[in-house]
Each structure stands twice: as C-alpha cells, then as structure tokens.
Amino acid sequence: MLGGTIRAVGFIGLGIMGGNMAGHIQQAGYALHVHNRTRAKAEPLIARGAVWHDTVADLVAACDAVITIVGYPVDVRQVYLGETGLIANARPGTLLIDMTTSNPSLARLIADSARLRGVASLDAPVSGGEAGAKDARLAIMVGGAAEEVARAMPLFEAMGRTIRHLGPAGAGQHAKAANQILVAAMLMGIAESVAYVKRSGLEPAAVLEVLGAGSAASPLLSVQAPKMIAGDYAAGSHVHHFLKDMGIAIEEAAAMGLDLPALDLSKSRFEELTALGYGTDGTQALSRLYEDDLGS
Ligand code: NAP
C-alpha cells in the first residue's frame, strides 16, 4: 500500500451522479474538497462546508484521495494526464479513483502513469443510476491492486451497497461494459413492450405491475417503463453518455474478436434518436421511436 489514512477527499465531476455521491462522502465525515467544470453545481456542497478549488492541481495537493466521475474518456484524460492533471500534481501515496464509465485501456494507462509517480489508482465505475447515487446503493465494479481496494473500501461503502473487486486495472471498466451490453438489449425490449401494450389497448399500469412481478422484473423495467408510458424523457442517464458506453463495449468486443449484433442494433437505434435531436434526453426516450409521428 502506498499511502496512509484517508481524511481529506477530493471530488471532481458534480453532475447527476457525482453531486449525490460527493454528498455521501461529506456525510460520512471526510473533509470534502470539490472541483467541477461549472462551479454552480458545487454550491450545495460548499454551503455544507466543502472546500472549492479552481483547478485540479490545487485540489489534489490538498487531498489524501480523489474521486472522479466526469462525462467522457476525453474528460478523464484531461483531468488525470498532462502537467495540470491529477497524476502530475498528486503527493506520493495519494489514491485516485475514477468512477466515470470509460475505456479499460485508459484505466490501464492511468494506472501505469500513476505508479511511475508513486501514486495509486483504481477504476471503479458504477451502476444504479441517479436513484442509486441518491440512496447510496450503487453497484461498484473495481479494478486495481487489492491493497488499494481495501484502502478505498470505506469510501465505496459510503456510496454503494454491492462492491466487488474484479481484477487488475481496467477490470472495473470491462465489467461496466458488460453491464451496458445488458442494458442496451433490455432498453430495446422495454421500449418495444411498452409500444405493444399501448397499441393493444390494455391498461399500461396494470400490465406493468404484473410484468414487474414475473421473470422480466428488473430495476430498469420498473424505473424506465413508467417514464416511457408517461412521456417523461428527462435525463437521469443521458442518451449521449449511453452511446459513449455502447461505443466502448463494441470497441472492446471487436478487440477480443467478439461480434455482438444486439448491441450494434441498439446503438443504431440510439443514433436514430440522436439524429432526431433527442441526444440530451434520458435513455428511456428510446420509446419516442415508437410514437406514431416518429420513426418506425
Ligand atoms: P453529468 O451530469 O454530465 O455529470 C458530469 C459532470 O462532470 C458535470 O458536472 C461536468 O461539468 C463534469 N465534468 C466533465 N468534464 C470535466 C472536467 N474536465 N473537469 C471538471 N469537471 C468536468 O453526467 P452523469 O450522469 O453524472 O454521469 C457521469 C458519468 O457516470 C458518465 O461517464 C456516465 O456515463 C456515468 N454513469 C451515469 C449514470 C446515470 O444514470 N446518470 C449511471 C452510471 C454511470 P459541467 O457541470 O460543466 O457539465
């Protein structure tokens, strides 16, 4: 293990997920330091005592551990690598944890670069959505060295309920890609089932209640189907982010010589949705493609 006790924790990326997750770190009693591209999103945490830093470099210099959950791999690169990034400005022994959904290869690059400077890093993407972040019941998939996972465990336990160490650097991101392969097919199934129920003239709420008690039961069905039926397309999980996730999974599968046609089809359906101007909607907006005046 590279470092000691964690007292001061930095949090970078205070959006739908990070804003909620950082609040749990603060509630768990850590001294919270925050940075975000848009400062306004940090204000509720600052009002409760978090310390704002204008730059990544200033933040990491004040912290024993830093958690990041930004948008895309390009954001992860910007935050971690280069002269102004976390790795170059961290004290030896600092623990860096990326919870963004990103590439396994980037997680490995970060781990190698961090190790050269005596800094520890983990990839720890999450599943459970906005509700899981709010209620601190995320599923957390971790890649990295076992002793660093043990050191990070109290932080993970403040934000999640099911936490698994799955292998070396990149293993967490591989598991998240596997999760998104499932979600991609499930969202298509849910959107098509909702379209069918509506067209059949049945009472959607009653049908959903019984489907949700059978073999098709899942948190995704119970959260997303009612939103599809109500036409509530507000983003809990952005279409743009989900396209990024499917792109990562397709690229990784191709690198392993694996063809995943259901994933390819789901990605093309979400691309259709984006072309219609709905990329900033939530992923449940897939059901828009089944409305009478749109798509098939
Ligand atoms: P989000 O609401 O867009 O939050 C991302 C935050 O990161 C934003 O506040 C953004 O700043 C900030 N950010 C981006 N680049 C930055 C940079 N270079 N420096 C500082 N801050 C930066 O997205 P989210 O829904 O929380 O998702 C975050 C990540 O978790 C994504 O990778 C997503 O795929 C993954 N994820 C999301 C869900 C979900 O249900 N939402 C579930 C599991 C995993 P601004 O405020 O300026 O935009």
JSON list of C-alpha atoms in Angstrom, two decimals, residues 98 100-112 115 121-125 141-145 149 164-178 248 252 256:
[
{"chain": "A", "resi": 98, "resn": "ASP", "atom": "CA", "xyz": [-12.08, 7.07, -11.43]},
{"chain": "A", "resi": 100, "resn": "THR", "atom": "CA", "xyz": [-16.57, 7.56, -14.83]},
{"chain": "A", "resi": 101, "resn": "THR", "atom": "CA", "xyz": [-17.74, 4.98, -17.40]},
{"chain": "A", "resi": 102, "resn": "SER", "atom": "CA", "xyz": [-14.59, 4.97, -19.54]},
{"chain": "A", "resi": 103, "resn": "ASN", "atom": "CA", "xyz": [-12.24, 2.71, -21.55]},
{"chain": "A", "resi": 104, "resn": "PRO", "atom": "CA", "xyz": [-10.40, -0.21, -19.90]},
{"chain": "A", "resi": 105, "resn": "SER", "atom": "CA", "xyz": [-7.29, 0.80, -21.88]},
{"chain": "A", "resi": 106, "resn": "LEU", "atom": "CA", "xyz": [-7.39, 4.34, -20.45]},
{"chain": "A", "resi": 107, "resn": "ALA", "atom": "CA", "xyz": [-7.75, 2.92, -16.93]},
{"chain": "A", "resi": 108, "resn": "ARG", "atom": "CA", "xyz": [-4.60, 0.85, -17.53]},
{"chain": "A", "resi": 109, "resn": "LEU", "atom": "CA", "xyz": [-2.72, 3.87, -18.91]},
{"chain": "A", "resi": 110, "resn": "ILE", "atom": "CA", "xyz": [-3.70, 5.92, -15.84]},
{"chain": "A", "resi": 111, "resn": "ALA", "atom": "CA", "xyz": [-2.63, 3.09, -13.50]},
{"chain": "A", "resi": 112, "resn": "ASP", "atom": "CA", "xyz": [0.78, 2.80, -15.22]},
{"chain": "A", "resi": 115, "resn": "ARG", "atom": "CA", "xyz": [2.53, 4.01, -10.47]},
{"chain": "A", "resi": 121, "resn": "SER", "atom": "CA", "xyz": [-5.22, 4.45, -8.85]},
{"chain": "A", "resi": 122, "resn": "LEU", "atom": "CA", "xyz": [-8.39, 2.40, -9.21]},
{"chain": "A", "resi": 123, "resn": "ASP", "atom": "CA", "xyz": [-11.09, 2.22, -11.88]},
{"chain": "A", "resi": 124, "resn": "ALA", "atom": "CA", "xyz": [-14.48, 1.89, -10.18]},
{"chain": "A", "resi": 125, "resn": "PRO", "atom": "CA", "xyz": [-17.43, 2.60, -12.49]},
{"chain": "A", "resi": 141, "resn": "MET", "atom": "CA", "xyz": [-17.12, -2.56, -10.11]},
{"chain": "A", "resi": 142, "resn": "VAL", "atom": "CA", "xyz": [-13.48, -2.18, -9.12]},
{"chain": "A", "resi": 143, "resn": "GLY", "atom": "CA", "xyz": [-10.19, -2.76, -10.94]},
{"chain": "A", "resi": 144, "resn": "GLY", "atom": "CA", "xyz": [-6.74, -2.30, -9.39]},
{"chain": "A", "resi": 145, "resn": "ALA", "atom": "CA", "xyz": [-4.44, -3.61, -6.66]},
{"chain": "A", "resi": 149, "resn": "VAL", "atom": "CA", "xyz": [-9.16, -1.52, -2.99]},
{"chain": "A", "resi": 164, "resn": "ARG", "atom": "CA", "xyz": [-16.72, -6.09, -5.99]},
{"chain": "A", "resi": 165, "resn": "HIS", "atom": "CA", "xyz": [-13.00, -6.19, -6.75]},
{"chain": "A", "resi": 166, "resn": "LEU", "atom": "CA", "xyz": [-12.87, -7.87, -10.18]},
{"chain": "A", "resi": 167, "resn": "GLY", "atom": "CA", "xyz": [-9.19, -7.83, -11.16]},
{"chain": "A", "resi": 168, "resn": "PRO", "atom": "CA", "xyz": [-6.31, -5.53, -12.10]},
{"chain": "A", "resi": 169, "resn": "ALA", "atom": "CA", "xyz": [-6.56, -2.03, -13.63]},
{"chain": "A", "resi": 170, "resn": "GLY", "atom": "CA", "xyz": [-9.26, -1.97, -16.33]},
{"chain": "A", "resi": 171, "resn": "ALA", "atom": "CA", "xyz": [-11.30, -4.83, -14.81]},
{"chain": "A", "resi": 172, "resn": "GLY", "atom": "CA", "xyz": [-13.91, -2.44, -13.40]},
{"chain": "A", "resi": 173, "resn": "GLN", "atom": "CA", "xyz": [-14.38, -0.83, -16.82]},
{"chain": "A", "resi": 174, "resn": "HIS", "atom": "CA", "xyz": [-14.69, -4.24, -18.51]},
{"chain": "A", "resi": 175, "resn": "ALA", "atom": "CA", "xyz": [-17.46, -5.17, -16.03]},
{"chain": "A", "resi": 176, "resn": "LYS", "atom": "CA", "xyz": [-19.24, -1.88, -16.70]},
{"chain": "A", "resi": 177, "resn": "ALA", "atom": "CA", "xyz": [-19.08, -2.57, -20.46]},
{"chain": "A", "resi": 178, "resn": "ALA", "atom": "CA", "xyz": [-20.71, -5.96, -19.77]},
{"chain": "A", "resi": 248, "resn": "ILE", "atom": "CA", "xyz": [-16.66, 1.43, -25.68]},
{"chain": "A", "resi": 252, "resn": "GLU", "atom": "CA", "xyz": [-13.56, -3.78, -26.67]},
{"chain": "A", "resi": 256, "resn": "MET", "atom": "CA", "xyz": [-11.46, -9.61, -28.48]}
]
